[in-house]
Amino acid sequence: MWRFSGRRGLCAVQRLSCGVRHRVWREKSDQACERALQYKVGEKIHGFTVNQVTPVPELFLTAVKLSHDNTGARYLHLAREDKNNLFSVQFRTTPMDSTGVPHVLEHTVLCGSQKYPCRDPFFKMLNRSLSTFMNAFTASDYTMYPFSTQNPKDFQNLLSVYLDATFFPCLRELDFWQEGWRLEHENPSDPQTPLTFKGVVFNEMKGAFTDNERIFSQHLQNKLLPDHTYSVVSGGDPLCIPELTWEQLKQFHATHYHPSNARFFTYGNFQLEGHLKQIHEEALSKFQKMEQSTAVPAQKHWNKPREFHITCGPDSLATDTAKQTTVSVSFLLPDITDTFEAFTLNLLSSLLITGPNSPFYKALIESGLGTDFSPDVGYNGYTREAYFSVGLQGIAEKDVKTVRELVDRTIEEVIEKGFEDDRIEALLHKIEIQMKHQSASFGLALTSYIASCWNHDGDPVELLQMGSQLTKFRKCLKENPKFLQEKVEQYFKNNQHKLTLSMKPDDGYYEKQTQMETEKLEQKVNSLSQADKQQIYEKGLELQTQQSKHQDASCLPALKVSDIEPTMPFTKFDITLAAGDIPVQYCPQPTNGMVYFRAFSSLNTLPEDLRPIVPLFCSVLTKLGCGILNYREQAQQIELKTGGMTVTPHVLPDDSQLDTYEQGVLFSSLCLERNLPDMMHLWSEIFNNPCFEEEEHFKVLVKMTAQELSNGIPDSGHLYAALRASKTLTPSGDLQETFGGMDQVKVMKRIAEMTDIKPILRKLPRIKKYLLNCDNMRCSVNATPQQMPQAEKEVENFLRNVGRSKKERKPVRPHIVEKPTPSGPSGGAHVNGSQIIRKLVTDPTFKPCQMKTHFVLPFPVNYVGECVRTVPYANPDHASLKILARLMTAKFLHTEIREKGGAYGGGAKLTHSGIFTLYSYRDPNSIETLQSFGKAIDWAKSGKFTQQDIDEAKLSVFSAVDSPVAPSDKGMDHFLYGLSDEMKQAYREQLFAVSHDKLTSVSHKYLGIGKSTHSLAILGPENSKIAKDPSWIIR
């Protein structure tokens, strides 16, 4: 996977959401840390020497730094009482051209190794493991291979496969052809068909550069850091990838994938000694130290600013075709290994750009010149020297100069006025929350957080010691009130290494890209001799044969189904009635002093005409002001008193009826326990006195929302295709498309284009009337047991303050089913006999129908979705279909769609709501992919799979079912979906019981033609076959 740092710049504290344990729950929780503190500096363990042992109390961990005696390999172990253990190895990879050699290598090393010579051990291990995460990333200057699992045996298995893949890969030529690029006949079996470029990375990168934000971010890095590795595209430029040779790939591995150039990382509560022993014996003992030449030199600073202009493809979903230009001003900053300076500049960046009180938001976003900040806005610390970037997208070309002047003027104003104390406090409060908030994949967050700094020989432990950095930051501010203003002057005003980059659309952009690819292809083909062409034909047949051949994976380690826990842990909670009759679920959890509040309010009484703008209402509700607070003051209070307040529409499927669902809006927030009264007061004001008068600010928010939706399509095209394809299969599918599919993208485009937005603004108070009351509401709180009495009091106050409708409103849809959530012996003791009663909408007259939609978009790749209506969660067949989806992905679709078809991804999945989806992602094919979906169904019906295949599919499904849940999210399945732990345990037993007969039975029963309703959707380029077929709707 190519991981480019572009996009919206994240503050470090946003990238690091941690998982920590609360003290009163910690009888054994210090064991891992205490064990690690026993290590002594200088101690020798399995070929490694301990260099440093450091407690990091703010993150509840102990850091142990080691080095390998023979090779110099670096090692960091973070001991923490977390059972979701993680390993990663990263190599500094510094390409000097855009052939994508580190990216193709990342794909190819995972295709087989000395100890595990079967094809594609990486994808096969996905089905032989209970991993909670497995992947590989190519960044601009490093390649990382991480995995995580909660099972010790699984950890050893995966570690063995990862070590062998990275240090002893086969790097076969055919794997290079498949994963990187190749010349091959359009039909490999027919040498009369034209030769064309194929390859997984080739198509992945063609897809990546359909995203204009990514094009801009890539050029920004290339132009701002032009002297070394950052001047090239590490993932590969599609026009340069065909220059890469197999020999160059092998050479790059030899020079970069050596222990002397490696950094090993482990995290969690497993014993360090076992990791060190395995890594030394299976890999490092076979190497000697090698001098490294992969260091990135410092960028030579410019003596005057520079300016560049680039082009991109037009955005067919842009709200104003005359305003599609993007411009940004960027400044080179110091080395990221200076951790305190990086910390300071990261915070400074947040103060400059985050929220409506920030100087650049006021100057740029509220100028009305554009739709949103430019890509990669803010601090970027992923390269050796960091940079800061700010600008606008969605502007008219004539306004480029104006934006530049606004940037310069804003910098001058900040130097003069500085920042309000409250804004600095709000930011430091955010860091406190980020250190306390727990995520289920903290190890992955940590390895990603330290990767860039450590890659350039910075100190990763120093980076983690946020407490001391915060103390130092406060001290600097106290000693020098102009501390931050002086940084702005030094790094922005007086910095000559300043780049202005502008990008405008070219209507012929994609045609020119296609033309250049065609010329490159002709040049390659014309240089071939007859013997070369014969060899290409034979190699194509050989590759096809290899892809189709049954693979013996017996050399790979594997867990057994018996290694899966037969029962799941049950979650305890209480349900009480507050303010008379409103159910509140209280779930005591080790939340480390945080309180998580949620409320769900029904949309049953909302008039139909208001539905399409519910997502917009949700998006702006907490951003327009409330009570006596204007929108700036409200934003300030939210930042000072909470970790965020979000409002999102939800369509929740019923577990037993396909045509029944719950519709509503979820209000979510979190805060430090000391701020709970303030957070609940904010919710009271938002519910009772929201402000819908700020027309100018509303326009700004509308444009930003429309722009974000449009920008998100290239990364999420397969999800949009699946949403559209399921629209006509169930009543809930129709509503999901309205709220979050291409229908919503089009609605927001239309609203953003309106010259007079008042008619939309006037609809918001109408939605408020139906939604922001206690009539059909339920709440939940996750907090520590000690916090619950205060939480009950505050929730009671909130609910008593929130109004009720003066008259009872009738639901818009006539058929409403009242469904109590199940109560049982799960420890969810329902105090006072209280239950949550969900009011579900049902449509007894609904008739599913087939629809085939093609959204024509100016992309060179397709996103394909085919959806089938099957059965709901509680039906025993659902578990069989769940296993079948995984089986079809691993044993058929991966080979057909990715290996043979060249798409970046493809597979099958089953939703909770019973929609069986076949999909592909960044796919050079469309109709052919739909044919592959048909073949996959035929394969499933034929039953050509073994018990071993079924067991592997079960392991893969259970790795998702048993993935860790953060304390903040415990009990949510019950609160939102009405799923009890007993129901989930029953489903678990159905998964265990899935057999060969059941799998072939559900294949015939639901997936065959004429059995269940199928619908199709494609997002992608014009297609003459589809255009001629009247059964397709072209959008």
PDB file of N, CA and C in Angstrom, residues 98-152:
ATOM      1  N   SER A  98      11.241   7.803 -10.205  1.00  0.00           N
ATOM      2  CA  SER A  98       9.804   7.596  -9.959  1.00  0.00           C
ATOM      3  C   SER A  98       9.281   6.289 -10.530  1.00  0.00           C
ATOM      4  N   THR A  99      10.180   5.278 -10.613  1.00  0.00           N
ATOM      5  CA  THR A  99       9.734   3.970 -11.118  1.00  0.00           C
ATOM      6  C   THR A  99       8.912   3.218 -10.066  1.00  0.00           C
ATOM      7  N   GLY A 100       8.876   3.754  -8.838  1.00  0.00           N
ATOM      8  CA  GLY A 100       8.094   3.085  -7.788  1.00  0.00           C
ATOM      9  C   GLY A 100       8.782   1.864  -7.229  1.00  0.00           C
ATOM     10  N   VAL A 101      10.120   1.812  -7.309  1.00  0.00           N
ATOM     11  CA  VAL A 101      10.834   0.599  -6.908  1.00  0.00           C
ATOM     12  C   VAL A 101      10.549   0.205  -5.450  1.00  0.00           C
ATOM     13  N   PRO A 102      10.489   1.125  -4.455  1.00  0.00           N
ATOM     14  CA  PRO A 102      10.200   0.651  -3.091  1.00  0.00           C
ATOM     15  C   PRO A 102       8.785   0.102  -2.962  1.00  0.00           C
ATOM     16  N   HIS A 103       7.860   0.660  -3.724  1.00  0.00           N
ATOM     17  CA  HIS A 103       6.457   0.248  -3.671  1.00  0.00           C
ATOM     18  C   HIS A 103       6.274  -1.127  -4.327  1.00  0.00           C
ATOM     19  N   VAL A 104       6.881  -1.311  -5.507  1.00  0.00           N
ATOM     20  CA  VAL A 104       6.794  -2.617  -6.193  1.00  0.00           C
ATOM     21  C   VAL A 104       7.489  -3.682  -5.333  1.00  0.00           C
ATOM     22  N   LEU A 105       8.606  -3.290  -4.699  1.00  0.00           N
ATOM     23  CA  LEU A 105       9.327  -4.228  -3.830  1.00  0.00           C
ATOM     24  C   LEU A 105       8.463  -4.622  -2.630  1.00  0.00           C
ATOM     25  N   GLU A 106       7.782  -3.649  -2.044  1.00  0.00           N
ATOM     26  CA  GLU A 106       6.893  -3.934  -0.901  1.00  0.00           C
ATOM     27  C   GLU A 106       5.848  -4.991  -1.296  1.00  0.00           C
ATOM     28  N   HIS A 107       5.314  -4.875  -2.508  1.00  0.00           N
ATOM     29  CA  HIS A 107       4.337  -5.870  -2.980  1.00  0.00           C
ATOM     30  C   HIS A 107       5.013  -7.223  -3.240  1.00  0.00           C
ATOM     31  N   THR A 108       6.207  -7.187  -3.834  1.00  0.00           N
ATOM     32  CA  THR A 108       6.824  -8.425  -4.344  1.00  0.00           C
ATOM     33  C   THR A 108       7.433  -9.265  -3.225  1.00  0.00           C
ATOM     34  N   VAL A 109       7.978  -8.621  -2.172  1.00  0.00           N
ATOM     35  CA  VAL A 109       8.563  -9.432  -1.088  1.00  0.00           C
ATOM     36  C   VAL A 109       7.488 -10.276  -0.405  1.00  0.00           C
ATOM     37  N   LEU A 110       6.229  -9.827  -0.513  1.00  0.00           N
ATOM     38  CA  LEU A 110       5.143 -10.560   0.155  1.00  0.00           C
ATOM     39  C   LEU A 110       4.596 -11.692  -0.713  1.00  0.00           C
ATOM     40  N   CYS A 111       5.278 -11.973  -1.843  1.00  0.00           N
ATOM     41  CA  CYS A 111       4.793 -13.010  -2.779  1.00  0.00           C
ATOM     42  C   CYS A 111       5.507 -14.350  -2.615  1.00  0.00           C
ATOM     43  N   GLY A 112       6.270 -14.528  -1.542  1.00  0.00           N
ATOM     44  CA  GLY A 112       6.956 -15.812  -1.344  1.00  0.00           C
ATOM     45  C   GLY A 112       8.380 -15.596  -0.880  1.00  0.00           C
ATOM     46  N   SER A 113       8.854 -16.520  -0.021  1.00  0.00           N
ATOM     47  CA  SER A 113      10.205 -16.373   0.540  1.00  0.00           C
ATOM     48  C   SER A 113      10.850 -17.743   0.655  1.00  0.00           C
ATOM     49  N   GLN A 114      12.122 -17.764   1.094  1.00  0.00           N
ATOM     50  CA  GLN A 114      12.875 -19.031   1.131  1.00  0.00           C
ATOM     51  C   GLN A 114      12.172 -20.095   1.970  1.00  0.00           C
ATOM     52  N   LYS A 115      11.784 -19.733   3.164  1.00  0.00           N
ATOM     53  CA  LYS A 115      11.146 -20.695   4.069  1.00  0.00           C
ATOM     54  C   LYS A 115       9.699 -20.961   3.669  1.00  0.00           C
ATOM     55  N   TYR A 116       9.066 -19.940   3.055  1.00  0.00           N
ATOM     56  CA  TYR A 116       7.650 -20.042   2.672  1.00  0.00           C
ATOM     57  C   TYR A 116       7.507 -19.730   1.178  1.00  0.00           C
ATOM     58  N   PRO A 117       7.949 -20.688   0.332  1.00  0.00           N
ATOM     59  CA  PRO A 117       8.037 -20.394  -1.113  1.00  0.00           C
ATOM     60  C   PRO A 117       6.703 -20.421  -1.853  1.00  0.00           C
ATOM     61  N   CYS A 118       5.597 -20.694  -1.143  1.00  0.00           N
ATOM     62  CA  CYS A 118       4.304 -20.687  -1.839  1.00  0.00           C
ATOM     63  C   CYS A 118       4.009 -19.266  -2.313  1.00  0.00           C
ATOM     64  N   ARG A 119       3.135 -19.151  -3.308  1.00  0.00           N
ATOM     65  CA  ARG A 119       2.815 -17.828  -3.836  1.00  0.00           C
ATOM     66  C   ARG A 119       1.923 -17.071  -2.859  1.00  0.00           C
ATOM     67  N   ASP A 120       2.272 -15.821  -2.617  1.00  0.00           N
ATOM     68  CA  ASP A 120       1.425 -14.922  -1.849  1.00  0.00           C
ATOM     69  C   ASP A 120       1.187 -15.336  -0.393  1.00  0.00           C
ATOM     70  N   PRO A 121       2.259 -15.628   0.371  1.00  0.00           N
ATOM     71  CA  PRO A 121       2.049 -16.011   1.771  1.00  0.00           C
ATOM     72  C   PRO A 121       1.349 -14.917   2.581  1.00  0.00           C
ATOM     73  N   PHE A 122       1.564 -13.655   2.201  1.00  0.00           N
ATOM     74  CA  PHE A 122       0.945 -12.560   2.960  1.00  0.00           C
ATOM     75  C   PHE A 122      -0.577 -12.687   2.936  1.00  0.00           C
ATOM     76  N   PHE A 123      -1.154 -12.791   1.730  1.00  0.00           N
ATOM     77  CA  PHE A 123      -2.612 -12.884   1.641  1.00  0.00           C
ATOM     78  C   PHE A 123      -3.118 -14.212   2.224  1.00  0.00           C
ATOM     79  N   LYS A 124      -2.288 -15.257   2.094  1.00  0.00           N
ATOM     80  CA  LYS A 124      -2.715 -16.539   2.661  1.00  0.00           C
ATOM     81  C   LYS A 124      -2.728 -16.491   4.188  1.00  0.00           C
ATOM     82  N   MET A 125      -1.804 -15.737   4.780  1.00  0.00           N
ATOM     83  CA  MET A 125      -1.771 -15.641   6.249  1.00  0.00           C
ATOM     84  C   MET A 125      -2.968 -14.872   6.802  1.00  0.00           C
ATOM     85  N   LEU A 126      -3.565 -14.037   5.973  1.00  0.00           N
ATOM     86  CA  LEU A 126      -4.782 -13.345   6.416  1.00  0.00           C
ATOM     87  C   LEU A 126      -5.847 -14.353   6.824  1.00  0.00           C
ATOM     88  N   ASN A 127      -5.772 -15.561   6.230  1.00  0.00           N
ATOM     89  CA  ASN A 127      -6.774 -16.597   6.484  1.00  0.00           C
ATOM     90  C   ASN A 127      -6.255 -17.722   7.381  1.00  0.00           C
ATOM     91  N   ARG A 128      -5.025 -17.572   7.876  1.00  0.00           N
ATOM     92  CA  ARG A 128      -4.460 -18.634   8.725  1.00  0.00           C
ATOM     93  C   ARG A 128      -4.103 -18.064  10.104  1.00  0.00           C
ATOM     94  N   SER A 129      -4.685 -16.890  10.395  1.00  0.00           N
ATOM     95  CA  SER A 129      -4.266 -16.144  11.562  1.00  0.00           C
ATOM     96  C   SER A 129      -5.469 -15.470  12.195  1.00  0.00           C
ATOM     97  N   LEU A 130      -5.300 -15.032  13.438  1.00  0.00           N
ATOM     98  CA  LEU A 130      -6.323 -14.210  14.106  1.00  0.00           C
ATOM     99  C   LEU A 130      -5.806 -12.780  14.244  1.00  0.00           C
ATOM    100  N   SER A 131      -5.035 -12.340  13.265  1.00  0.00           N
ATOM    101  CA  SER A 131      -4.439 -11.001  13.344  1.00  0.00           C
ATOM    102  C   SER A 131      -5.529  -9.935  13.457  1.00  0.00           C
ATOM    103  N   THR A 132      -5.225  -8.893  14.220  1.00  0.00           N
ATOM    104  CA  THR A 132      -6.131  -7.744  14.289  1.00  0.00           C
ATOM    105  C   THR A 132      -5.726  -6.686  13.276  1.00  0.00           C
ATOM    106  N   PHE A 133      -4.522  -6.847  12.703  1.00  0.00           N
ATOM    107  CA  PHE A 133      -4.066  -5.952  11.644  1.00  0.00           C
ATOM    108  C   PHE A 133      -2.912  -6.621  10.917  1.00  0.00           C
ATOM    109  N   MET A 134      -2.915  -6.510   9.594  1.00  0.00           N
ATOM    110  CA  MET A 134      -1.782  -6.969   8.776  1.00  0.00           C
ATOM    111  C   MET A 134      -1.714  -6.084   7.554  1.00  0.00           C
ATOM    112  N   ASN A 135      -0.539  -5.501   7.295  1.00  0.00           N
ATOM    113  CA  ASN A 135      -0.417  -4.688   6.088  1.00  0.00           C
ATOM    114  C   ASN A 135       1.047  -4.366   5.829  1.00  0.00           C
ATOM    115  N   ALA A 136       1.270  -3.549   4.824  1.00  0.00           N
ATOM    116  CA  ALA A 136       2.603  -3.020   4.534  1.00  0.00           C
ATOM    117  C   ALA A 136       2.404  -1.659   3.893  1.00  0.00           C
ATOM    118  N   PHE A 137       3.316  -0.703   4.204  1.00  0.00           N
ATOM    119  CA  PHE A 137       3.177   0.667   3.707  1.00  0.00           C
ATOM    120  C   PHE A 137       4.470   1.137   3.057  1.00  0.00           C
ATOM    121  N   THR A 138       4.339   1.807   1.933  1.00  0.00           N
ATOM    122  CA  THR A 138       5.479   2.507   1.342  1.00  0.00           C
ATOM    123  C   THR A 138       5.254   4.000   1.530  1.00  0.00           C
ATOM    124  N   ALA A 139       6.117   4.637   2.321  1.00  0.00           N
ATOM    125  CA  ALA A 139       6.048   6.091   2.501  1.00  0.00           C
ATOM    126  C   ALA A 139       7.078   6.736   1.583  1.00  0.00           C
ATOM    127  N   SER A 140       7.279   8.042   1.727  1.00  0.00           N
ATOM    128  CA  SER A 140       8.231   8.731   0.847  1.00  0.00           C
ATOM    129  C   SER A 140       9.658   8.265   1.063  1.00  0.00           C
ATOM    130  N   ASP A 141       9.991   7.881   2.310  1.00  0.00           N
ATOM    131  CA  ASP A 141      11.389   7.547   2.601  1.00  0.00           C
ATOM    132  C   ASP A 141      11.563   6.323   3.500  1.00  0.00           C
ATOM    133  N   TYR A 142      10.500   5.578   3.735  1.00  0.00           N
ATOM    134  CA  TYR A 142      10.640   4.315   4.454  1.00  0.00           C
ATOM    135  C   TYR A 142       9.546   3.353   3.994  1.00  0.00           C
ATOM    136  N   THR A 143       9.795   2.056   4.238  1.00  0.00           N
ATOM    137  CA  THR A 143       8.782   1.026   3.985  1.00  0.00           C
ATOM    138  C   THR A 143       8.591   0.267   5.286  1.00  0.00           C
ATOM    139  N   MET A 144       7.337   0.099   5.679  1.00  0.00           N
ATOM    140  CA  MET A 144       7.035  -0.528   6.972  1.00  0.00           C
ATOM    141  C   MET A 144       6.139  -1.745   6.802  1.00  0.00           C
ATOM    142  N   TYR A 145       6.413  -2.765   7.621  1.00  0.00           N
ATOM    143  CA  TYR A 145       5.639  -4.010   7.614  1.00  0.00           C
ATOM    144  C   TYR A 145       5.103  -4.269   9.022  1.00  0.00           C
ATOM    145  N   PRO A 146       3.881  -3.846   9.339  1.00  0.00           N
ATOM    146  CA  PRO A 146       3.332  -4.089  10.681  1.00  0.00           C
ATOM    147  C   PRO A 146       2.262  -5.186  10.716  1.00  0.00           C
ATOM    148  N   PHE A 147       2.159  -5.853  11.861  1.00  0.00           N
ATOM    149  CA  PHE A 147       1.009  -6.714  12.132  1.00  0.00           C
ATOM    150  C   PHE A 147       0.694  -6.639  13.624  1.00  0.00           C
ATOM    151  N   SER A 148      -0.544  -6.977  13.996  1.00  0.00           N
ATOM    152  CA  SER A 148      -0.894  -7.066  15.411  1.00  0.00           C
ATOM    153  C   SER A 148      -1.810  -8.266  15.631  1.00  0.00           C
ATOM    154  N   THR A 149      -1.737  -8.829  16.830  1.00  0.00           N
ATOM    155  CA  THR A 149      -2.576  -9.974  17.194  1.00  0.00           C
ATOM    156  C   THR A 149      -2.646 -10.071  18.713  1.00  0.00           C
ATOM    157  N   GLN A 150      -3.697 -10.742  19.199  1.00  0.00           N
ATOM    158  CA  GLN A 150      -3.853 -10.928  20.641  1.00  0.00           C
ATOM    159  C   GLN A 150      -3.411 -12.326  21.075  1.00  0.00           C
ATOM    160  N   ASN A 151      -2.993 -13.154  20.118  1.00  0.00           N
ATOM    161  CA  ASN A 151      -2.687 -14.561  20.382  1.00  0.00           C
ATOM    162  C   ASN A 151      -1.169 -14.789  20.292  1.00  0.00           C
ATOM    163  N   PRO A 152      -0.514 -15.288  21.377  1.00  0.00           N
ATOM    164  CA  PRO A 152       0.956 -15.444  21.370  1.00  0.00           C
ATOM    165  C   PRO A 152       1.470 -16.366  20.267  1.00  0.00           C
TER     166      PRO A 152
END
